[in-house]
XYZ file of C-alpha atoms in Angstrom:
556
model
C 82.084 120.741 81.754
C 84.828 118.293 82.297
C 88.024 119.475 84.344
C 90.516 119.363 81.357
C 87.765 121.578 79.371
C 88.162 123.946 81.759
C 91.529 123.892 82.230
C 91.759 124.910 78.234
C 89.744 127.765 78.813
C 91.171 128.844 81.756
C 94.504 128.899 79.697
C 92.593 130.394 76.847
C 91.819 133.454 78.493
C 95.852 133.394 79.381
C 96.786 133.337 76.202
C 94.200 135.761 74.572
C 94.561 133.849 71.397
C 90.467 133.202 70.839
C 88.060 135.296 68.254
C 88.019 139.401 69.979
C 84.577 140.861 70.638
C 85.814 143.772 68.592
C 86.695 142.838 65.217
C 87.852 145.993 63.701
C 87.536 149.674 63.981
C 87.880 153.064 61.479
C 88.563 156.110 62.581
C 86.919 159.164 60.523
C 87.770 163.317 61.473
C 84.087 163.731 62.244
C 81.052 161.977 64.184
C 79.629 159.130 62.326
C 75.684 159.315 63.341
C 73.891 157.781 60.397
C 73.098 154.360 60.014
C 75.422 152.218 57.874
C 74.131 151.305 54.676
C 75.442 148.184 52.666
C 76.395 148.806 49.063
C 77.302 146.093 47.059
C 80.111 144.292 49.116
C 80.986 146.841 50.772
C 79.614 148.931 54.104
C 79.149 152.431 53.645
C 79.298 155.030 56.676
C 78.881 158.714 56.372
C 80.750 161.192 58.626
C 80.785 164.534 59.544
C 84.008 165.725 58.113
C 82.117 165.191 54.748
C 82.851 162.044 53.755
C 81.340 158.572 53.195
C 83.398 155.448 53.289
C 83.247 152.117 52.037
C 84.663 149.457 54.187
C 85.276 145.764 54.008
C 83.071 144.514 56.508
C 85.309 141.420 57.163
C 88.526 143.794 58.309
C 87.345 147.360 57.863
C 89.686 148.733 55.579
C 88.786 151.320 53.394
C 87.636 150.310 49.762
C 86.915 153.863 48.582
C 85.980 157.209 50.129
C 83.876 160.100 48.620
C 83.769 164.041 49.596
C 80.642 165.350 49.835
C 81.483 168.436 50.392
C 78.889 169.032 53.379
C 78.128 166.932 56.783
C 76.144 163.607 55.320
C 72.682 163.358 57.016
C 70.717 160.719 54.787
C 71.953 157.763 52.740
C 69.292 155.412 50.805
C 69.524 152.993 47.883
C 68.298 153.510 44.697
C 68.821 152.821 41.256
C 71.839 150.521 41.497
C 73.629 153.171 43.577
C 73.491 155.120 47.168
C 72.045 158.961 47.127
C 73.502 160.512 49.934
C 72.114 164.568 51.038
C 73.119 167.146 52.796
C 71.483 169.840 55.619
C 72.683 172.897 52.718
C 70.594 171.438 49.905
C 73.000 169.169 47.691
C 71.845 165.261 47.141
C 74.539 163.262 45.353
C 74.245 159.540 44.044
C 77.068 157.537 44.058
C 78.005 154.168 42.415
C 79.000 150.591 44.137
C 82.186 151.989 42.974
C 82.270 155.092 44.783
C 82.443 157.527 41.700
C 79.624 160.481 41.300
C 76.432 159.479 39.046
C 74.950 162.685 39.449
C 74.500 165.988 41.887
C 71.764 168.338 42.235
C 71.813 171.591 44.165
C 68.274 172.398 45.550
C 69.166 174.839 47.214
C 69.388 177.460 44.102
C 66.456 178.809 41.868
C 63.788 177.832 41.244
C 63.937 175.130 44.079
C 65.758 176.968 47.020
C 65.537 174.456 49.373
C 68.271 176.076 52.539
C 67.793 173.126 54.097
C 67.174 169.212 54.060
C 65.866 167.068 56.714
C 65.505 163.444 54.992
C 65.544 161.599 51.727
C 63.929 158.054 51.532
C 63.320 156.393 47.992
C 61.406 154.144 45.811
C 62.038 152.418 42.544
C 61.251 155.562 40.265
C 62.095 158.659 42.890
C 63.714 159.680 45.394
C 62.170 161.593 47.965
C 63.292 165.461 49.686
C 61.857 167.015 52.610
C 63.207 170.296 52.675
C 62.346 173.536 54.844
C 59.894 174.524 51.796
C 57.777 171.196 51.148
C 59.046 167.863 49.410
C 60.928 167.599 46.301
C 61.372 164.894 43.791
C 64.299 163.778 42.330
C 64.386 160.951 39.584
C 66.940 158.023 37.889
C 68.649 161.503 36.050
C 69.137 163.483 39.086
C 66.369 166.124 37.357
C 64.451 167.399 40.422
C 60.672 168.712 40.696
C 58.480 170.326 43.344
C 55.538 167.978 44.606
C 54.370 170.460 47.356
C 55.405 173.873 48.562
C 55.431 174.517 52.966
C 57.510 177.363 53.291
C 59.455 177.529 56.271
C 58.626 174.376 57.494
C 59.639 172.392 60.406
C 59.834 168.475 58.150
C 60.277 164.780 59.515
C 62.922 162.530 57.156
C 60.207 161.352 54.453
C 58.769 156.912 54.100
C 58.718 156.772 50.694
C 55.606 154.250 49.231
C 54.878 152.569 45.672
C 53.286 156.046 44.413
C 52.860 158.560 47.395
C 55.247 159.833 50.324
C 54.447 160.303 54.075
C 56.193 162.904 56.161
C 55.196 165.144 59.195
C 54.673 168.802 59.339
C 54.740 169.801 62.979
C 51.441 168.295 64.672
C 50.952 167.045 61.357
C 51.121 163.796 59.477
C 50.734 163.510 55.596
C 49.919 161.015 53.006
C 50.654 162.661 49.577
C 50.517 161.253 46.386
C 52.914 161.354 43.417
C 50.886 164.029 41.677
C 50.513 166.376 44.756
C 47.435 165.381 45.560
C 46.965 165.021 49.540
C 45.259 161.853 49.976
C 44.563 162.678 54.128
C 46.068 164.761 56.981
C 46.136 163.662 60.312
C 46.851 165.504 63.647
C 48.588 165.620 66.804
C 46.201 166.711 69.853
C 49.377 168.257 71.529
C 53.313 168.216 70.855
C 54.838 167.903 67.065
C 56.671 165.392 64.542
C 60.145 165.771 63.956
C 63.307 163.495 63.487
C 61.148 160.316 63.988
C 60.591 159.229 60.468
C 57.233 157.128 59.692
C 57.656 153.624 59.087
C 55.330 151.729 56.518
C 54.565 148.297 57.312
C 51.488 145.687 56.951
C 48.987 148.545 56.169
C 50.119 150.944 59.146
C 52.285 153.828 59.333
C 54.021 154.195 62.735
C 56.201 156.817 63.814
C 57.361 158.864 67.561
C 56.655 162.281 68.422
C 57.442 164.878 70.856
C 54.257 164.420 72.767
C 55.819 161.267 74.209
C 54.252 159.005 72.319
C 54.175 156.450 69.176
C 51.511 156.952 67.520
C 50.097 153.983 64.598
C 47.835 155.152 61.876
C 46.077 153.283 59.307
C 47.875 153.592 55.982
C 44.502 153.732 53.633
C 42.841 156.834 56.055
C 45.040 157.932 58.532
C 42.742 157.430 61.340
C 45.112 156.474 64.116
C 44.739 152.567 65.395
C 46.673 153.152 68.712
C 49.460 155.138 70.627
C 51.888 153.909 73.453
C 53.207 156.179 75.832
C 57.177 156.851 76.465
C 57.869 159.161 79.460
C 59.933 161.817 76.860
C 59.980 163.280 73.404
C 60.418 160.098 70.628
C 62.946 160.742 67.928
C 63.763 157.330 67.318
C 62.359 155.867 64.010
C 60.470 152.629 65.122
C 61.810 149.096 63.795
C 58.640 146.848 62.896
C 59.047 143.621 63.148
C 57.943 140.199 64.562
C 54.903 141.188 66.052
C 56.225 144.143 67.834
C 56.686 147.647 67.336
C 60.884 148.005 68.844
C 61.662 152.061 69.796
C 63.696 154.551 71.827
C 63.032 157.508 73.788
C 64.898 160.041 75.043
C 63.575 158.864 78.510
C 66.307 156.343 78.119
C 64.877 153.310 77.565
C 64.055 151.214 74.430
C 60.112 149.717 74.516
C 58.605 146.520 72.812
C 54.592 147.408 71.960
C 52.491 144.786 70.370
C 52.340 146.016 66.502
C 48.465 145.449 66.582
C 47.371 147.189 69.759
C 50.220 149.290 71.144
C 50.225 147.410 74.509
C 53.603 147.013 76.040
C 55.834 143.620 76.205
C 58.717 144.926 77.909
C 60.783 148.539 78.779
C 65.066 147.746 78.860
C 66.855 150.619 80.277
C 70.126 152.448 79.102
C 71.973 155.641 81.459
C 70.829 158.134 78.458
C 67.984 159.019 75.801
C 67.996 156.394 72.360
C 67.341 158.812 69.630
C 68.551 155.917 66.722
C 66.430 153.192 65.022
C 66.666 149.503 66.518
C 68.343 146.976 64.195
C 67.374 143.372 64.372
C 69.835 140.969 64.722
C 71.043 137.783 66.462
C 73.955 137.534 69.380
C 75.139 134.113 71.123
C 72.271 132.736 68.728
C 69.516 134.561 70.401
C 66.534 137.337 68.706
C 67.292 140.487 69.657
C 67.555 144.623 68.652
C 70.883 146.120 68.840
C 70.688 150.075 69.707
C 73.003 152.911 70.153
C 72.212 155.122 72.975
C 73.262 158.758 73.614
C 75.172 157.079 76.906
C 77.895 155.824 74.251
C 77.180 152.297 74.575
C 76.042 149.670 72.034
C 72.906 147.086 73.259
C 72.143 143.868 72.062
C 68.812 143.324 74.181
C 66.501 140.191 73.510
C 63.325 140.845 71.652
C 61.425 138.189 73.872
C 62.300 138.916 77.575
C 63.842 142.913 77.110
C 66.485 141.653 78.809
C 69.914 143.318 77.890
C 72.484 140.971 76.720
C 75.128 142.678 76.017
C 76.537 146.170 76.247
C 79.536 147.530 74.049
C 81.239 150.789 74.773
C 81.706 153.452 72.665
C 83.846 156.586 73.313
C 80.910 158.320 72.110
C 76.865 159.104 71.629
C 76.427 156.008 69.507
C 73.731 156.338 66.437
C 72.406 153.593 63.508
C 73.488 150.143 63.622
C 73.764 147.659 61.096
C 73.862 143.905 61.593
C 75.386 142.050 58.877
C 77.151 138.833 58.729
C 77.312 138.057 61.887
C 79.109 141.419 63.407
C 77.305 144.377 64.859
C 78.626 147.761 63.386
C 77.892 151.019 64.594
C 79.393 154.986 64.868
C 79.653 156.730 67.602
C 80.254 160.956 68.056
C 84.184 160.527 68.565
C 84.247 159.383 64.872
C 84.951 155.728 65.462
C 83.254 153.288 63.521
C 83.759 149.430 65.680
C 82.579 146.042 64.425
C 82.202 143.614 67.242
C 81.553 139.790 66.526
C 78.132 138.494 67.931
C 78.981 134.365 68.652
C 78.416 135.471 72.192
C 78.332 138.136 75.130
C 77.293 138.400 78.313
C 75.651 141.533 80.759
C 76.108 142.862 84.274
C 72.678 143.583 85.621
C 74.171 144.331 89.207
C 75.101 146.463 89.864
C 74.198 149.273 88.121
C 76.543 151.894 86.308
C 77.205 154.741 88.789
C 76.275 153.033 91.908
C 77.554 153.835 95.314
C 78.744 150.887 97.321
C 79.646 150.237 101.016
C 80.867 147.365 102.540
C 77.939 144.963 102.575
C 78.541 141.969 100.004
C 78.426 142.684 96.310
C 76.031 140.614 94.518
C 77.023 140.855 90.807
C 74.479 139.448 88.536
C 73.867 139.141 84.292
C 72.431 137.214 81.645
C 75.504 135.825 78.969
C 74.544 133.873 75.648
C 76.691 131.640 73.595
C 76.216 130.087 70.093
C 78.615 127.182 71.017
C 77.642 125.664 74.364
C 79.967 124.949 77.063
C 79.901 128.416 78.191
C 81.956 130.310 81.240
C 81.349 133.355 82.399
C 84.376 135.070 84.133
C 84.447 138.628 86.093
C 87.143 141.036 86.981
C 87.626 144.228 88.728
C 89.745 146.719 87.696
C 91.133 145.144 84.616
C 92.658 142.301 86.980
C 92.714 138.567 87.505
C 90.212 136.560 85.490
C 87.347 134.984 88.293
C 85.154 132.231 87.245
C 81.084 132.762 87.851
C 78.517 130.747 88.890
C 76.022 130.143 86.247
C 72.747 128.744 84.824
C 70.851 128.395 82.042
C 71.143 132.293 81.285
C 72.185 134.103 84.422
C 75.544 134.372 86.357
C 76.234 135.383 89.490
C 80.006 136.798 91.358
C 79.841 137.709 95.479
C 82.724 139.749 96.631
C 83.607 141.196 99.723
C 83.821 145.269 98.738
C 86.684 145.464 101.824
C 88.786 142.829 100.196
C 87.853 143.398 96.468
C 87.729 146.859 95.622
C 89.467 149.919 96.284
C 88.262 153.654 97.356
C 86.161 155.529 94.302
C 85.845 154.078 90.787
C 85.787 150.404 90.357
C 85.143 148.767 87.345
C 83.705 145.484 86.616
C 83.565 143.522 83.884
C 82.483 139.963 82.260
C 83.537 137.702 79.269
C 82.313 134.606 78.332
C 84.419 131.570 77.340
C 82.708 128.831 75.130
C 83.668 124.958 72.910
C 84.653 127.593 70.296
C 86.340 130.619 71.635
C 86.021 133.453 73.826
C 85.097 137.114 74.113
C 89.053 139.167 74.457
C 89.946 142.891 75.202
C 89.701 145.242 74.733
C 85.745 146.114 74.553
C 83.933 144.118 77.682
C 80.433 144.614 78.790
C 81.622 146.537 82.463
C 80.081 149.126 84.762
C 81.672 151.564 87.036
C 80.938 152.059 90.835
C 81.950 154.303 93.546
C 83.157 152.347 96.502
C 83.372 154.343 99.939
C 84.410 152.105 103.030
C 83.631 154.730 105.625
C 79.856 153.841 104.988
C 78.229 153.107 108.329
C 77.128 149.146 108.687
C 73.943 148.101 108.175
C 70.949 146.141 110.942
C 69.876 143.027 110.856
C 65.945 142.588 111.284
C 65.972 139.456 112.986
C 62.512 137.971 113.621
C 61.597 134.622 115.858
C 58.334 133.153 116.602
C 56.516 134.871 119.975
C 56.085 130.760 121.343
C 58.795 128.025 121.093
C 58.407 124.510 122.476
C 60.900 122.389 122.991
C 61.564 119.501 119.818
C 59.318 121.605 117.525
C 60.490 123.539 114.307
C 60.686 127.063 113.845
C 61.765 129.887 110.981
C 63.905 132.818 111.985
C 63.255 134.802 109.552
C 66.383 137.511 108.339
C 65.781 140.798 106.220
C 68.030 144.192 105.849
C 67.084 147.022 107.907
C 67.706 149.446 104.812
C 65.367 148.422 102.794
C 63.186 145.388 104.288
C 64.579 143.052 101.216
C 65.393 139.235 102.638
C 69.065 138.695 103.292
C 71.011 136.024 100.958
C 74.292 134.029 102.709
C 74.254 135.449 105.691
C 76.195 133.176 109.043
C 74.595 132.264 112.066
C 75.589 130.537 115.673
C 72.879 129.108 117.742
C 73.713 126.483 120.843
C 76.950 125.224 119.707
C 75.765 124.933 115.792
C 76.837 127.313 113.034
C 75.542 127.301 109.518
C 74.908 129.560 106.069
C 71.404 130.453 104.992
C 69.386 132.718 102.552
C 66.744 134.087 104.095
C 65.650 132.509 106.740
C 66.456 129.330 108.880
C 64.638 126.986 109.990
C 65.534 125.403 113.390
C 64.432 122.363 116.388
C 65.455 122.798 119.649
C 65.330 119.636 121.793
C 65.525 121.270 125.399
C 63.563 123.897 126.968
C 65.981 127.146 128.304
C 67.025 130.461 126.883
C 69.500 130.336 123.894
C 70.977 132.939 122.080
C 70.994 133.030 118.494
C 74.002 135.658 116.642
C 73.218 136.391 113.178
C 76.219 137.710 110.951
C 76.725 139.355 107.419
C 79.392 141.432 105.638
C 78.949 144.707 105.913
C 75.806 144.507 108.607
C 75.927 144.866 112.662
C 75.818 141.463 114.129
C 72.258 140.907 115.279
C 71.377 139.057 118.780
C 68.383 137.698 119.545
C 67.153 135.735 122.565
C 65.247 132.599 122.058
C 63.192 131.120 125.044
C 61.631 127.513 124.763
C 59.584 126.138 126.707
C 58.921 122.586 128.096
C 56.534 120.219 125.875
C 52.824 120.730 126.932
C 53.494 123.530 128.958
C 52.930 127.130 126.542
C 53.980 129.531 128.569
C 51.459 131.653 126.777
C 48.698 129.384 128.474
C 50.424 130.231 131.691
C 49.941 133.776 131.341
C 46.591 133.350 129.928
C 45.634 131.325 132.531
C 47.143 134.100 135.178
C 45.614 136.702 133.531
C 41.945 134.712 134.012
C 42.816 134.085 137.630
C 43.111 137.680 138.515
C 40.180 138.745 136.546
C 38.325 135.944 138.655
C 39.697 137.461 141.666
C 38.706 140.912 141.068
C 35.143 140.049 140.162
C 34.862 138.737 143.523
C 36.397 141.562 145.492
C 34.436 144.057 143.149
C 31.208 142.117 143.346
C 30.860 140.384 147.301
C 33.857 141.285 149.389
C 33.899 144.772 148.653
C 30.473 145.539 149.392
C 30.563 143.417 152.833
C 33.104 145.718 153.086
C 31.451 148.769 152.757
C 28.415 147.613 154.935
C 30.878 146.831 157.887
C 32.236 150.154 157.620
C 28.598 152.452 157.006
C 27.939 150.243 160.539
């Protein structure tokens, strides 16, 4: 990038005048969990004071808002219009206008359904699992029983051409339009529950709470693979590309190969990811946006696993929903944010909550950009603006922890600056760390070769006593020379003698070593060797002849 290109950035990111990361936000009186349906032009979110919204996903203003009456917890299309249900038995559909089609109260005679776990729908019926079985409900609102489970534990229902699939605690369903159970399949330990099955290519795949996703074949139900989490699974699975995208409440979101259940990569967030992946592009790159229980929003790439980007929340964070180009999402304090997706970056290092001393900070991430040109810049504590280095996909920041940060909380974060804007406040990708000075330096391992002549080369070789790990940009002095390496050095020394080498690093004891060389053609090692032979020569003579002369002389 030329100089005057980054002087315009540079006063870009004075200015703030560039595209925001966030592009607008709603605030509801209730957490907003479910994933955001689009309904004609308009996004819909449901919220827990009772209401769903429509919003203009280009500025977020309200269009129209309904009252359901209960907390929301399922929205699908159908018909032209949105049903929406509730946990107390009512199921509503509403128009692209927002007025009421039709209601239906299942939870009176001769349905009493108490309670409703899911709805899912196909062209000619929507689908209820309820605490008593599923119902049906059809274009009219007029609702029928398919099966009766009373008092049952149900998973949200996937809703096929003529038949529905649910689970019933360790089981798994395939029923058909006319009640007839086409197969039941079983869990060997643990249960389904809010993991709803996906139907996709012939397979059904959903998570349980035996730690596990489980694939069965759609025609039998004989089960083609599983893939292990290390917790319960109550994320619904996104299928797609080749891959099999879920969360866990272990934390982390996993990539399995659709067709075998082998896993292509694990990304890690602070808490469990109950909500469904969404696919979705950012900075022109593949990748599944999730919320996570750790109120952050990921964008993480559906090749590598590597996290992109991570947008804060100021709560649990559920469903997202890509669409034209922004990223929306609800979180538990009510909030609904849309942030733009042209480009973002990550901090991989350090990691949220970690506890720093005074050894240099190596912060590291990945950043994308649509545009090209890209700059990463870094701050701490919501100050000054500090340009990166960078690569193709990685940037890097080294600070000095005594110079750059202060006692307890510090917070980084990282924005990226490209040819056709840049990221601006106030939602950044950051992480928090505890910084405590009084932390005792570190050693220096310092190792040098046993046997140095004189004009040949050698590697001192540099690692951390902590932790073993080779040492980056650390300073040495050697002989009247001085110089920065990473990891090791590699030296000549022209004249035999003793030298002393002093290695150096922030936040480490400064490490001395001795260095002896020794004259061309004469190894000192071969000296010793050669001593060493002498006196075992000598001793086999005094053990074997003198000795015994000896002894004669002295019998005599």
């Amino acid at each position: 990038m030329t100089p005057m290109k980054r002087f315009l950035l540079a006063l870009v990111l004075l200015v703030s005048v560039a595209s925001a990361s966030k592009v607008w936000e709603f605030d509801t009186d209730g957490e907003v969990y479910l994933k955001p349906v689009v309904l004609g032009s308009n996004i819909v979110i449901a919220s827990d004071d009772g209401k769903i919204y429509a919003l203009s996903p280009m500025t977020g203003a309200k269009q129209w808002e309904m009252n359901i009456g209960e907390v929301p917890n399922g929205m699908v299309l159908f018909d032209g219009g949105l049903v929406v249900s509730t946990p107390g038995g009512m199921v509503k559909k509403v128009s692209i206008g927002g007025n009421e089609e039709w209601s239906a109260n299942l939870n009176t005679t001769p349905h009493n359904a108490s309670y409703i776990f899911g709805i899912d729908a196909n062209d000619d019926t929507v689908f209820v699992s309820a605490n008593n079985g599923i119902l049906m409900l059809d274009a009219n609102g007029d609702a029928s029983r398919l099966n009766n489970f009373p008092e049952s534990t149900l998973t949200p229902p996937a809703a096929g051409s003529n038949y529905v699939i649910f689970g019933r605690g360790d089981e798994l369903l395939k029923v058909a339009e006319n009640g007839v159970t086409i197969w039941t399949t079983g869990l060997d330990r643990g249960s389904f529950w809010q993991s709803a099955p996906v139907i996709q290519g012939g397979v059904v795949y959903i998570g349980a709470l035996d730690d596990r996703m489980h694939a069965y074949a759609l025609s039998n139900g004989i089960q083609a693979w599983e893939a292990w989490a290390r917790n319960w699974i109550l994320s619904t699975p996104l299928v797609e590309g080749g891959s099999v995208y879920f969360g866990s409440n272990d934390g982390n979101v996993y990539a399995v190969d659709v067709a075998t259940g082998q896993p292509r990569w694990k990304a890690e967030t602070q808490l469990a990811v109950q909500s469904q992946p969404e696919s979705g592009f950012m900075g022109g790159q593949e990748v599944v946006f999730v919320g996570s229980t750790d109120k952050n929003i990921y964008a993480i790439s559906r090749d590598s696993g590597d996290v992109l980007w991570k947008g804060p929340a100021e709560g649990a964070v559920g469903g997202t929903l890509f669409y034209q180009n922004i990223i929306i999402a609800g979180s538990q304090s009510g909030k609904v944010t849309a942030h733009s997706t042209e480009r973002a970056c990550s901090i991989t290092s350090p990691v949220e909550g970690q506890l720093v001393g005074n050894k240099e900070l190596v912060v590291t991430g990945k950043y994308v950009s649509e545009s090209g040109d890209a700059i990463v810049y870094m701050n701490i504590n919501g100050g000054q603006w500090l340009e990166a280095n960078t690569s193709d996909v990685d940037w890097t920041y080294y600070l000095n922890p005594s110079q750059s940060l202060g006692t307890g909380l510090n917070t980084i974060s990282c924005l990226v600056s490209d040819a056709a804007g840049q990221e601006s406040g106030p939602d950044f990708t950051s992480v928090s760390i505890n910084y405590d000075p009084t932390m005792e330096p570190s050693d220096l391992v310092v190792r040098t070769p046993s046997s140095i002549a004189e004009g040949g080369e050698f590697t001192v070789y540099v690692n951390d006593g902590d932790d073993g790990s080779p040492v980056e940009r650390f300073d040495w002095t050697l002989d009247g020379r001085d110089g920065t390496s990473d990891r090791n050095i590699t030296l000549t020394l022209s004249e035999p003698g003793t030298y002393e080498l002093t290695v150096s690093k922030i936040g480490f004891k400064d490490e001395k070593k001795t260095i002896e060389v020794y004259a061309s053609g004469v190894n000192p090692i071969f000296i010793v060797v050669g001593g060493l032979l002498i006196l075992i020569i000598i001793w086999q003579v005094w053990s074997r002849v003198i000795s015994k002369r000896f002894i004669k002389k002295k019998r005599r």
